[in-house]
Coordinates of C-alpha atoms and ligand atoms in Angstrom, one line a residue:
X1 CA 18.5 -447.5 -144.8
X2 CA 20.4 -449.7 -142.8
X3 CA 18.3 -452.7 -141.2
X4 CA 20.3 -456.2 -139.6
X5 CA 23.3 -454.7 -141.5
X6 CA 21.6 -455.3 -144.7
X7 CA 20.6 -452.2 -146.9
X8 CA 17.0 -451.5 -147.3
X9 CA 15.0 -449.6 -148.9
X10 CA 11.3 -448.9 -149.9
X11 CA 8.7 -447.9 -152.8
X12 CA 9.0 -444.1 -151.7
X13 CA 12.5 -442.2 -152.5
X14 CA 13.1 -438.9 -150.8
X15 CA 15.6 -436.7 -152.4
X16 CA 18.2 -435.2 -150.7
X17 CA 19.1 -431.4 -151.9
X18 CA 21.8 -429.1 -151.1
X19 CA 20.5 -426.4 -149.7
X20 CA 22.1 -423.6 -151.3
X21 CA 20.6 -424.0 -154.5
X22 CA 18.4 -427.3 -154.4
X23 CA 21.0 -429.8 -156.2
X24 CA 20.2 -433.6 -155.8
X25 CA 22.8 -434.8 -153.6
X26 CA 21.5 -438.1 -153.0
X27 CA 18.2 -440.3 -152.7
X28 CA 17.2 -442.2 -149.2
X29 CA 13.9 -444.1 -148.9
X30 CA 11.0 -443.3 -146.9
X31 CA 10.5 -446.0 -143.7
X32 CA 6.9 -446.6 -142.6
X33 CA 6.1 -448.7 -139.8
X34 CA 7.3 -452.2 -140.9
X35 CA 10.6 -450.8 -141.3
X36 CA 10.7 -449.2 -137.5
X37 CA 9.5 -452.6 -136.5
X38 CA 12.3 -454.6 -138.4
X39 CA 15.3 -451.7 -137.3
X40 CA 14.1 -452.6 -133.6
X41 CA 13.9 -456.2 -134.0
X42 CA 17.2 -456.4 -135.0
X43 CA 18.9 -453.9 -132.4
X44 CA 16.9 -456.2 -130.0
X45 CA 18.5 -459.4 -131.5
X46 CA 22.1 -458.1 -131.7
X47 CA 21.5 -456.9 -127.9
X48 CA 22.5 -460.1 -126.2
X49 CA 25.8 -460.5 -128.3
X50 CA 26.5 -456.6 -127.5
X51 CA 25.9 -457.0 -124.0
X52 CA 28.1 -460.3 -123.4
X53 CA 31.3 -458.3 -125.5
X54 CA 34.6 -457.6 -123.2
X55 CA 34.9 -454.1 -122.5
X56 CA 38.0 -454.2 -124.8
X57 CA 36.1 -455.6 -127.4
X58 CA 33.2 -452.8 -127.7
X59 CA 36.6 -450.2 -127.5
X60 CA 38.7 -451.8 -130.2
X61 CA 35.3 -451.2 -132.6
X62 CA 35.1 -447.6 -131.8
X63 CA 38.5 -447.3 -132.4
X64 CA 38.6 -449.0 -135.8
X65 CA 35.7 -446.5 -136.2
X66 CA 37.9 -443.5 -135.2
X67 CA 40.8 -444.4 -137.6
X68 CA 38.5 -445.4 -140.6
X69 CA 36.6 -442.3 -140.6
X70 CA 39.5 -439.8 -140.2
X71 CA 41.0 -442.0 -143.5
X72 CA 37.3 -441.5 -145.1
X73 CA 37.7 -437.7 -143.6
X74 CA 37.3 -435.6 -147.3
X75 CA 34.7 -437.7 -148.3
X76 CA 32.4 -437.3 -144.9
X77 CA 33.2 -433.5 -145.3
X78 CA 32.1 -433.3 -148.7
X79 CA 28.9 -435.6 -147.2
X80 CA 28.0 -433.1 -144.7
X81 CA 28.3 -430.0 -147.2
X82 CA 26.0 -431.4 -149.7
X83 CA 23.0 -432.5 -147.1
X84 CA 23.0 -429.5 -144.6
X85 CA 25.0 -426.7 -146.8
X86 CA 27.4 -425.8 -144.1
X87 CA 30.6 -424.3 -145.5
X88 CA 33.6 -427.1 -146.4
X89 CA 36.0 -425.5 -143.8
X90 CA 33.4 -426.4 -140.7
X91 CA 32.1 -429.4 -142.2
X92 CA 36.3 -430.4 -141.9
X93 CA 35.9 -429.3 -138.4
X94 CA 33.0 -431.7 -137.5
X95 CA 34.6 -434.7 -138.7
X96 CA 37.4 -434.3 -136.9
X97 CA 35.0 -433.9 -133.8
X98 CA 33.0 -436.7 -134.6
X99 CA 36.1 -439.0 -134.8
X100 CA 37.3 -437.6 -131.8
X101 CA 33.8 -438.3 -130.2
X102 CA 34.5 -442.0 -131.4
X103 CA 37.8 -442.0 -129.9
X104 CA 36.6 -440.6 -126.4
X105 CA 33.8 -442.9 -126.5
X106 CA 36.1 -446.3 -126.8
X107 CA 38.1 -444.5 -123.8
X108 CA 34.9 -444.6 -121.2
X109 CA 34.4 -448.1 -122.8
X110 CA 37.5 -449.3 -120.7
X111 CA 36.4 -446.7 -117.9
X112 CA 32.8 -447.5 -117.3
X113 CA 32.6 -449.4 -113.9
X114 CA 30.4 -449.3 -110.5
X115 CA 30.8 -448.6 -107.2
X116 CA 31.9 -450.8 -103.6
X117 CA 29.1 -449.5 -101.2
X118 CA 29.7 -448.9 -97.3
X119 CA 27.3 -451.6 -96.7
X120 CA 28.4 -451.7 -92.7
X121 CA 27.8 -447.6 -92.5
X122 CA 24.3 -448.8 -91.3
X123 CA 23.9 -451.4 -88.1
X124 CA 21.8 -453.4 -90.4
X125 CA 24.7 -453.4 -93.0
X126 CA 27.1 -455.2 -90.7
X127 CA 28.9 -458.3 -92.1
X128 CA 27.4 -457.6 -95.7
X129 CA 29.3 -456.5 -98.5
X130 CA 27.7 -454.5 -102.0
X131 CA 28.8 -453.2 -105.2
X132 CA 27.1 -452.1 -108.1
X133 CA 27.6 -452.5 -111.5
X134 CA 26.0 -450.5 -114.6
X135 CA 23.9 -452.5 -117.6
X136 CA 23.1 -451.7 -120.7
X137 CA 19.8 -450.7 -121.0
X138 CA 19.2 -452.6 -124.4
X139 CA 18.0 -451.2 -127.5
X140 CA 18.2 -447.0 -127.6
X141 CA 16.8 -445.0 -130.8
X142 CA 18.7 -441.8 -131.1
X143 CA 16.5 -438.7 -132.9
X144 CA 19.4 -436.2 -134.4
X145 CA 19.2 -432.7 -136.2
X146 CA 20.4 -431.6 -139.2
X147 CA 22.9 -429.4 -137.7
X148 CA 25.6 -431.6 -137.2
X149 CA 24.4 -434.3 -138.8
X150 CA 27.8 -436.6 -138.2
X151 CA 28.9 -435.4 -134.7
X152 CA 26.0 -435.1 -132.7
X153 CA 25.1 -439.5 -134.4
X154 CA 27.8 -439.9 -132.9
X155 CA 27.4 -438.2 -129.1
X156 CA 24.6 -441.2 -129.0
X157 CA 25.9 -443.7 -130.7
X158 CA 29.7 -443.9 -129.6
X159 CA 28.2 -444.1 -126.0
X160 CA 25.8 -446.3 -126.6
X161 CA 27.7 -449.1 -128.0
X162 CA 30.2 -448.1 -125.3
X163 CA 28.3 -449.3 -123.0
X164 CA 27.1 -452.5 -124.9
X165 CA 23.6 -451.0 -126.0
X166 CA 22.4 -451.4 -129.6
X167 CA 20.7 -448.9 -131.5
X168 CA 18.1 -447.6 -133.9
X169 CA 19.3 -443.9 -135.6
X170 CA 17.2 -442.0 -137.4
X171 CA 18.9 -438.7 -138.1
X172 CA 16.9 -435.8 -140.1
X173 CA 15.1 -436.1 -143.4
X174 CA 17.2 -433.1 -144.6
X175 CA 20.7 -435.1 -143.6
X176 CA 20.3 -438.5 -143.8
X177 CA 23.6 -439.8 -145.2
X178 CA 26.9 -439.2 -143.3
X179 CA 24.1 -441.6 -140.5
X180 CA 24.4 -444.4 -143.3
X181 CA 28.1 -443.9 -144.5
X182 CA 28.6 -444.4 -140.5
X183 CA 26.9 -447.4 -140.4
X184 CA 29.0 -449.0 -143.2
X185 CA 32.3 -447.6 -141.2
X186 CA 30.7 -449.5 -138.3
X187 CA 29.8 -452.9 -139.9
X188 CA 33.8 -452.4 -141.3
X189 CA 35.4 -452.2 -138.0
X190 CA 33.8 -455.1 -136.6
X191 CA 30.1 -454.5 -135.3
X192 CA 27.5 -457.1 -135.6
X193 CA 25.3 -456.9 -138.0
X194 CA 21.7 -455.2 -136.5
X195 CA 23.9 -453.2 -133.1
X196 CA 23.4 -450.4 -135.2
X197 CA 20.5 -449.9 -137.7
X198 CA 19.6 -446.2 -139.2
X199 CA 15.8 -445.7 -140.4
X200 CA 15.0 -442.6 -142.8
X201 CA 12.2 -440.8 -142.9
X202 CA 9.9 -438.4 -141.5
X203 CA 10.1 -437.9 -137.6
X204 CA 6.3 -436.9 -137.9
X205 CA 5.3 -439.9 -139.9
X206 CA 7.3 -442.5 -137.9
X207 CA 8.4 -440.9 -134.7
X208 CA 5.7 -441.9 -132.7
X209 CA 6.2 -445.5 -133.5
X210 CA 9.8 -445.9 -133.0
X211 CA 8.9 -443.5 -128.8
X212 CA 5.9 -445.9 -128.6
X213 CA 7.7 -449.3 -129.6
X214 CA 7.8 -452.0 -126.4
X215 CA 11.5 -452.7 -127.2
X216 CA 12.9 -449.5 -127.1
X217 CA 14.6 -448.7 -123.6
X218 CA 15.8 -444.9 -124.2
X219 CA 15.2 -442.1 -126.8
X220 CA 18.2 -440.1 -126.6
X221 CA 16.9 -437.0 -128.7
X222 CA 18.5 -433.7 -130.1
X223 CA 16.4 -431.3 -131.4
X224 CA 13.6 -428.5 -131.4
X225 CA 11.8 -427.9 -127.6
X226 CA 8.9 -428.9 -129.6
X227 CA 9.7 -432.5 -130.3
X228 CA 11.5 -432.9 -127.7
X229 CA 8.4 -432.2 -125.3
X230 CA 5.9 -434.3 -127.4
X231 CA 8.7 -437.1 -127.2
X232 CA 9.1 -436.7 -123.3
X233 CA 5.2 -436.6 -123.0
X234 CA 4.9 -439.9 -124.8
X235 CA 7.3 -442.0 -123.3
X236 CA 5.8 -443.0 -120.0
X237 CA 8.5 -444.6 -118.0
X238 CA 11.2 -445.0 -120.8
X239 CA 14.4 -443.7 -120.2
X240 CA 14.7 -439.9 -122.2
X241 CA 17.1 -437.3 -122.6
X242 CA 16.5 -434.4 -124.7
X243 CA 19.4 -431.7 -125.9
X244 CA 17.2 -428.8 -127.1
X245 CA 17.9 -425.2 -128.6
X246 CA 18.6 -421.8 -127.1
X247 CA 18.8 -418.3 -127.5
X248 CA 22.0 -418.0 -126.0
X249 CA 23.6 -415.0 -123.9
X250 CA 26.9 -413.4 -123.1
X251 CA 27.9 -410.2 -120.7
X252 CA 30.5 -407.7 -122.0
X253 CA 31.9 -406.0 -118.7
X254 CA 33.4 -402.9 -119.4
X255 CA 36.9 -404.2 -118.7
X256 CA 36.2 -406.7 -121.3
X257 CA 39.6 -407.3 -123.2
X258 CA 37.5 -406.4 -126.9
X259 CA 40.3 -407.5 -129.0
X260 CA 39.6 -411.1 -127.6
X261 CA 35.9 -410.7 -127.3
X262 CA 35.0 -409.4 -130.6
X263 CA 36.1 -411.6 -133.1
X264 CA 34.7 -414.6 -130.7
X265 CA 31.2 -412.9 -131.0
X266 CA 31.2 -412.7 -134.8
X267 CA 32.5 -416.8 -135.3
X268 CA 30.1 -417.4 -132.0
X269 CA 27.1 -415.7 -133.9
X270 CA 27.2 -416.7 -137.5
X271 CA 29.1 -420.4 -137.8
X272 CA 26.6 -422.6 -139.9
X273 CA 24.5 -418.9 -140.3
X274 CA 23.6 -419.5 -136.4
X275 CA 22.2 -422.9 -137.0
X276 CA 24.1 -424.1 -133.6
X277 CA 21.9 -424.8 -130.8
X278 CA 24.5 -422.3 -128.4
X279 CA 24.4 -419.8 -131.2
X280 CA 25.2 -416.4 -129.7
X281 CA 22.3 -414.5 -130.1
X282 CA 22.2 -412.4 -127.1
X283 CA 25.1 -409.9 -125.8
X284 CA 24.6 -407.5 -123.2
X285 CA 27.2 -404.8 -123.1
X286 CA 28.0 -402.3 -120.6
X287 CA 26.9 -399.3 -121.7
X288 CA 30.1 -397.6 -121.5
X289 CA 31.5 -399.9 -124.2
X290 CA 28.4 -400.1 -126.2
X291 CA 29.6 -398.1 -129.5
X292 CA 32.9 -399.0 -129.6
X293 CA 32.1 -402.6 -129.2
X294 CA 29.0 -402.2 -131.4
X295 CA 31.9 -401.2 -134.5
X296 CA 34.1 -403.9 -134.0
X297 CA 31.2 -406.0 -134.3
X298 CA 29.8 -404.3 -137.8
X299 CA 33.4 -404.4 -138.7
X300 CA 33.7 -408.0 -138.1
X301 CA 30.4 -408.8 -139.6
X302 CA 31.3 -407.1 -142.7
X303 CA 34.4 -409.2 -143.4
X304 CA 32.4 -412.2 -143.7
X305 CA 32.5 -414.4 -147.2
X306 CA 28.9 -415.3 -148.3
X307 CA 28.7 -418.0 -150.8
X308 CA 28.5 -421.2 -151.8
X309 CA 29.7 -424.0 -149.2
X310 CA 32.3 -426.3 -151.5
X311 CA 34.3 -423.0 -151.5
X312 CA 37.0 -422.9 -149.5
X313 CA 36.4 -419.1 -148.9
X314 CA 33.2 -419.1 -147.8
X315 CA 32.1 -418.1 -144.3
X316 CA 28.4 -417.6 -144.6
X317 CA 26.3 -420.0 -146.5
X318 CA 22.8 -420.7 -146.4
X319 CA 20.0 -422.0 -144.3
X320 CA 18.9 -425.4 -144.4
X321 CA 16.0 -424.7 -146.6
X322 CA 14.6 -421.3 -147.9
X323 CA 11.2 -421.4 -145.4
X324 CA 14.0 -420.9 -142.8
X325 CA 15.4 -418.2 -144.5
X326 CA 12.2 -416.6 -144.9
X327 CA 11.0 -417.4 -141.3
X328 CA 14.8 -415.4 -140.6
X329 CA 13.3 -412.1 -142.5
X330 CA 9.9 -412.4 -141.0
X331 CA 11.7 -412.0 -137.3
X332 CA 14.0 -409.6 -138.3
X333 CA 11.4 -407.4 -140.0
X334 CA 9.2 -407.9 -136.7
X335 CA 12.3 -406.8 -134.8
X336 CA 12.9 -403.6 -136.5
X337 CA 9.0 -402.6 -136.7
X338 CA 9.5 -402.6 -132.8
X339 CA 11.9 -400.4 -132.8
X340 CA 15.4 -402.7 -132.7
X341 CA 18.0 -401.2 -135.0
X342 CA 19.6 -403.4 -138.1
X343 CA 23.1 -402.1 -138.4
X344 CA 24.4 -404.6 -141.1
X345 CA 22.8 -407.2 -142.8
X346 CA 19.8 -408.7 -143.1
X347 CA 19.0 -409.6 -147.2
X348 CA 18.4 -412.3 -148.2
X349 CA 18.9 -414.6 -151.5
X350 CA 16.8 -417.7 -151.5
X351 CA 17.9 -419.7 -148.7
X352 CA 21.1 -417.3 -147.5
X353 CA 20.7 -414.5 -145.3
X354 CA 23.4 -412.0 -144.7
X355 CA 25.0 -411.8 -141.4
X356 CA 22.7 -409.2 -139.1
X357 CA 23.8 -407.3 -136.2
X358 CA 20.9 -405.6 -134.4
X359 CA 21.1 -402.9 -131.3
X360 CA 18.3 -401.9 -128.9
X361 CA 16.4 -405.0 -129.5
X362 CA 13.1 -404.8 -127.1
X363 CA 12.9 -408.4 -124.6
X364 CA 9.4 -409.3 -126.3
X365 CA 10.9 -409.7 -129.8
X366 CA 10.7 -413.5 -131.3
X367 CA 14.4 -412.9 -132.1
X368 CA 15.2 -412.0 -128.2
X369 CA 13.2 -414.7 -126.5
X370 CA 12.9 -417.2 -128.6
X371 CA 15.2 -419.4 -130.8
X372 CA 16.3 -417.5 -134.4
X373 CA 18.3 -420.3 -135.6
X374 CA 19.3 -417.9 -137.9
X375 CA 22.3 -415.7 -138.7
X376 CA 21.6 -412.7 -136.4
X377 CA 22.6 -411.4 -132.9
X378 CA 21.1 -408.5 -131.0
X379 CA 23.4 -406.2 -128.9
X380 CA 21.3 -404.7 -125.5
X381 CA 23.6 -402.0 -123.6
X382 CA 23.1 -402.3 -119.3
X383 CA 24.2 -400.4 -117.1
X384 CA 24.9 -403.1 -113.9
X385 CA 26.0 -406.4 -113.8
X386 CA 23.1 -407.3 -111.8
X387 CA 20.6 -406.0 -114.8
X388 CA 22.5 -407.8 -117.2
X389 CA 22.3 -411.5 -115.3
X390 CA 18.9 -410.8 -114.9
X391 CA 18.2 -410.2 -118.5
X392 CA 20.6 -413.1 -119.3
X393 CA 18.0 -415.3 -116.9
X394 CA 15.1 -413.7 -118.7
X395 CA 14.7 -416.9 -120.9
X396 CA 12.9 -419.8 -121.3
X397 CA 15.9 -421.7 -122.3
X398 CA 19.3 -422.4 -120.5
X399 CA 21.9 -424.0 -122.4
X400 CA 24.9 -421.9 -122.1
X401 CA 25.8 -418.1 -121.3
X402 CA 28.8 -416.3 -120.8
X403 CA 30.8 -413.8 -119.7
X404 CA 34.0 -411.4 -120.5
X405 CA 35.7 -409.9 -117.6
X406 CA 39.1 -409.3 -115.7
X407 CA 37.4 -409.2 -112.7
X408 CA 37.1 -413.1 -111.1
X409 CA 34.7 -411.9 -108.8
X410 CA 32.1 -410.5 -111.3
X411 CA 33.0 -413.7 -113.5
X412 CA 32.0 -416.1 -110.4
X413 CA 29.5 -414.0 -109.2
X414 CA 27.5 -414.6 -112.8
X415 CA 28.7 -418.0 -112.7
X416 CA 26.7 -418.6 -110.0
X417 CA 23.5 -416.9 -110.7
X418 CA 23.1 -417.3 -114.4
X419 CA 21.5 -420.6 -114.7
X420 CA 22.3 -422.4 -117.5
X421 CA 23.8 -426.1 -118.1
X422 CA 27.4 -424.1 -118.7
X423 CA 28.5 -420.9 -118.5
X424 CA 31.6 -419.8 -119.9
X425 CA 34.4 -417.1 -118.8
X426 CA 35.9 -414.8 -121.4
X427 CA 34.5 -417.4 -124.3
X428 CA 31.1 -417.0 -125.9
X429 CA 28.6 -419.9 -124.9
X430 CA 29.2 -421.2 -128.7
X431 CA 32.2 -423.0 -127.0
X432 CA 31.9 -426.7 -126.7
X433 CA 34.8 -429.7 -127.0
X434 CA 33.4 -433.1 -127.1
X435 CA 34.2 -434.6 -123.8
X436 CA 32.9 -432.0 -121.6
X437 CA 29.4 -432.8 -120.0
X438 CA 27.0 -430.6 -122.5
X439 CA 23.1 -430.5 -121.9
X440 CA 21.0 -427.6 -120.7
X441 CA 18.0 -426.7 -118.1
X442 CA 14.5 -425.7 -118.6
X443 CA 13.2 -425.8 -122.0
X444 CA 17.0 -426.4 -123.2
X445 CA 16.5 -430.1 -122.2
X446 CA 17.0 -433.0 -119.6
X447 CA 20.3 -435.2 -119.5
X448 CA 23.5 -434.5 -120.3
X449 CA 25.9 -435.8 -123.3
X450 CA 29.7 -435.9 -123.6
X451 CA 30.5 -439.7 -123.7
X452 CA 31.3 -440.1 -120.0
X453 CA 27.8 -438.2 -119.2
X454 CA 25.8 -440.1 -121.9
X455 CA 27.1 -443.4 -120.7
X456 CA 25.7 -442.7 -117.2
X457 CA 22.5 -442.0 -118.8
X458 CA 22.7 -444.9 -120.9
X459 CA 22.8 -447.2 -118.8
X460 CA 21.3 -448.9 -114.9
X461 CA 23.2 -449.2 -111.9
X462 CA 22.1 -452.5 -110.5
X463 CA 23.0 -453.3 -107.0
X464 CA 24.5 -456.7 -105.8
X465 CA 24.4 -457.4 -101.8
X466 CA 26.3 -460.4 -100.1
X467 CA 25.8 -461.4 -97.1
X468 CA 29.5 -463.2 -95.7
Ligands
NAP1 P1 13.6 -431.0 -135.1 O1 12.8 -430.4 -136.2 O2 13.1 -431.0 -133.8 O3 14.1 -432.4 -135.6 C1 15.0 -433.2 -134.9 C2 14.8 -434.6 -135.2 O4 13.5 -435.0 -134.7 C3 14.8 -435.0 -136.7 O5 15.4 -436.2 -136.9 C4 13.3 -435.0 -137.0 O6 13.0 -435.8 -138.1 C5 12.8 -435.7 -135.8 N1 11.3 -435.5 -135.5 C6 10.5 -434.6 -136.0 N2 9.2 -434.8 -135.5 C7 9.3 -435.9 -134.7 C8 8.4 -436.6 -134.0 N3 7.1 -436.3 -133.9 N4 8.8 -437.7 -133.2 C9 10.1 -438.1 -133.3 N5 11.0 -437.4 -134.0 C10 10.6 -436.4 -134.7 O7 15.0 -430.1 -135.1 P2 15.9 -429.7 -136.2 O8 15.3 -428.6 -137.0 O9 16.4 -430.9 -137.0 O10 17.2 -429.1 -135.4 C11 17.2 -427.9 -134.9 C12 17.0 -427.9 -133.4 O11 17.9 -428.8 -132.7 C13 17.2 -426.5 -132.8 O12 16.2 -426.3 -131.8 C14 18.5 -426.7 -132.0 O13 18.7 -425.9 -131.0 C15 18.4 -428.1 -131.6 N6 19.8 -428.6 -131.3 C16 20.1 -428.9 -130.0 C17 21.4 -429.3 -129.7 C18 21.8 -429.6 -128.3 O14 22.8 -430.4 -128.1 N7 21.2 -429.1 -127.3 C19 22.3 -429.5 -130.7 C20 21.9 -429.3 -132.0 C21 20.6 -428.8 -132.3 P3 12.6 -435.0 -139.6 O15 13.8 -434.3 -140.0 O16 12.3 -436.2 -140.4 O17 11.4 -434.1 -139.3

């Protein structure tokens, strides 16, 4: 761990494995309670130098950050592979993204400003003049997934020190070390020691004291529904956002240009074996395309390299541990004994399960309506647009949907109605680039990220008046 820029650790080591076939890949240490207390003691020390830091000052660090880490870029690639088994190739792509994050994130600290108020719009207002200007809220602890265990660190802590907050990390027992290699990149380019501290250990063991603690301003938290809602439901008046999971949806129109379409379905649907929170696992086609899209798709599928991630090769890789992969089976098997069809895939070898395409899926399934996490993707034929948005709407989750179509009227007509935090025309809902504002509705979450977005959540407009 990373405490006051000093590293710490404890009597209890937990090792890290790759999870393709359980090789030690490094050893953390376990933080109880003293340690949360000491991470948020020093975030709340370092706060007042943060907060008194020029604008230009916070930037220059994140861009030391930015051009440190692409330098370091092989070995935070090679990080990422060994603690959540994604393959090499996207572990490359993430640490570009996450020093792109960096980069955007030193950009809104020049950016971030207020706002002159129309004090004399009001009779009362005449002869007074107001602006506002936005604070740091002070000491944030970011919760992150194993997913993207570098990128998504940084969505909350790029803005956060942005905006002269300091911060507490504790990323996911499974991936706890690209966290701490970024902390050293951090104390290298200039941050004082304690602005950013990461803790390790078990979010069930030391969650609740890091939500509960009295200097902690903001949980910014990515993760399952499940946490997320316990975290929300503890934090009384603290500030909270919450980026959750989906089950994500597209619409195939039948003047969808398939050539496009497909190949965006199969990278959509099986990157990181589905372990993306805007995974396609939904698509509604019209039924007049239905087969011949249904055998691009198994075609597609099929091409697929399954191995291990350090190869180059590899496409498909595992799960982050084997109960996932078996949870995987479990749904599929509960799928098929409903009556869904498996057209490809399916097996599974200890933690890797082979891409599945599914057709005829019923709604009620677990692998419909709730999240698989997993590397499959059911394929419903409709017969009307209208059918299809509804089914699309048939969720408990709305993070991203949608659609492929010539038609701009069909493509705004679902724009409008499907709700969801973004919806996407002729692209799959997997699409994201880091600056865009990124966060869902219902049980997909509260608050949106994106450094210009998280900033505004991340911080308090305060309001000054004068009266002339
Ligand atoms: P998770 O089990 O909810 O864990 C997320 C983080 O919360 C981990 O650091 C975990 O620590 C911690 N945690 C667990 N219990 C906690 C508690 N009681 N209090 C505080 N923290 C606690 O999720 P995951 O399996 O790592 O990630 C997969 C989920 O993340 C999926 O649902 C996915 O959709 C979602 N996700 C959403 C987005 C988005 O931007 N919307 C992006 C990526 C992923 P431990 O690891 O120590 O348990």
């Amino acid at each position: 761990m990373i405490i006051g820029g000093q590293p710490v650790k404890t009597a209890a080591p937990m090792p890290v494995a790759l999870p393709y076939d359980g090789e030690t890949v490094a050893t953390v240490f376990r933080a109880g309670k003293p340690e949360v207390d000491a991470a948020v003691s020093a975030a709340a020390a370092a706060f007042p130098a943060m907060r008194a830091m020029t604008r230009e000052e916070r930037s220059a660090i994140l861009r030391r950050a930015h051009q440190l880490l692409l330098e370091r870029r092989d070995a935070f690639a090679s990080a990422v592979t060994n603690e959540c088994g994604k393959p090499i190739r996207e572990a490359r792509v993430e640490v570009e993204r996450a020093a792109g994050t960096l980069l955007f994130s030193s950009e809104e600290a020049h950016r971030l400003t207020g706002e002159v108020i129309p004090m004399d719009a009001s009779p009362a207002g005449k002869g007074r003049w107001a602006m506002t200007i936005r604070e740091p809220l002070g000491v944030i602890a970011a919760i992150t997934p194993f997913n993207f265990p570098l990128n998504l660190a940084m969505h909350k802590i790029g803005p956060a020190l942005a905006a002269g907050n300091t911060v507490v990390h504790k990323p996911a027992s499974t991936t706890p070390v690209s966290g701490i290699m970024m902390a050293g990149i951090f104390a290298e380019s200039g941050l004082p020691p304690g602005a950013l501290n990461v803790i390790t250990g078990p979010g069930g063991d030391i969650g609740d004291a890091l939500v509960f603690h009295p200097d902690v301003k903001m949980i910014t938290f990515t993760g399952s529904a499940e946490v997320g809602l316990r975290i929300r439901n503890l934090a009384g008046l603290k500030r909270v956002t919450l980026e959750l999971g989906s089950n994500s949806a597209v619409i195939m129109e039948d003047d969808a240009n398939l050539e496009e379409a497909v190949p965006r379905c199969v990278a959509g649907s099986f990157a990181h074996s589905g372990q993306v929170c805007i995974s396609v696992q939904r698509i509604y086609v019209h039924r007049k395309i239905r087969d011949r899209f249904l055998d691009q798709m198994i075609e597609g599928t099929r091409k697929l390299t399954i191995g291990h991630p350090r190869d180059n090769a590899t496409d498909i890789s595992s799960l982050i541990t084997e109960a996932e992969a078996e949870r995987v089976e479990d749904w599929l098997a509960e799928a098929v004994s409903a009556g869904a069809r498996l057209l490809t895939g399916g097996a599974r070898k200890r933690a890797t399960v082979e891409p599945a395409v599914l057709a005829d899926v019923p709604d009620t399934v677990r692998i419909s309506c709730r999240e698989a996490f997993g590397p499959l993707v059911s394929v419903n034929a409709y017969d009307s647009l209208e059918e299809a948005i509804d089914r699309v709407n048939a969720s408990d989750y709305g993070l991203q949907a949608g659609i492929y179509t010539r038609d701009l009227e069909k493509a705004f007509r679902a724009a409008e109605r499907v709700h969801v935090g973004g919806f996407m025309i002729n692209e799959v809902p997997q699409y994201r680039v880091d600056q865009m504002p990124y966060g869902g509705v219902k049980l997909s979450g509260t608050g949106r990220e994106g450094p210009r977005y998280a900033i505004e959540e991340m911080t308090e407009p305060k309001l000054i008046c004068w009266k002339a």
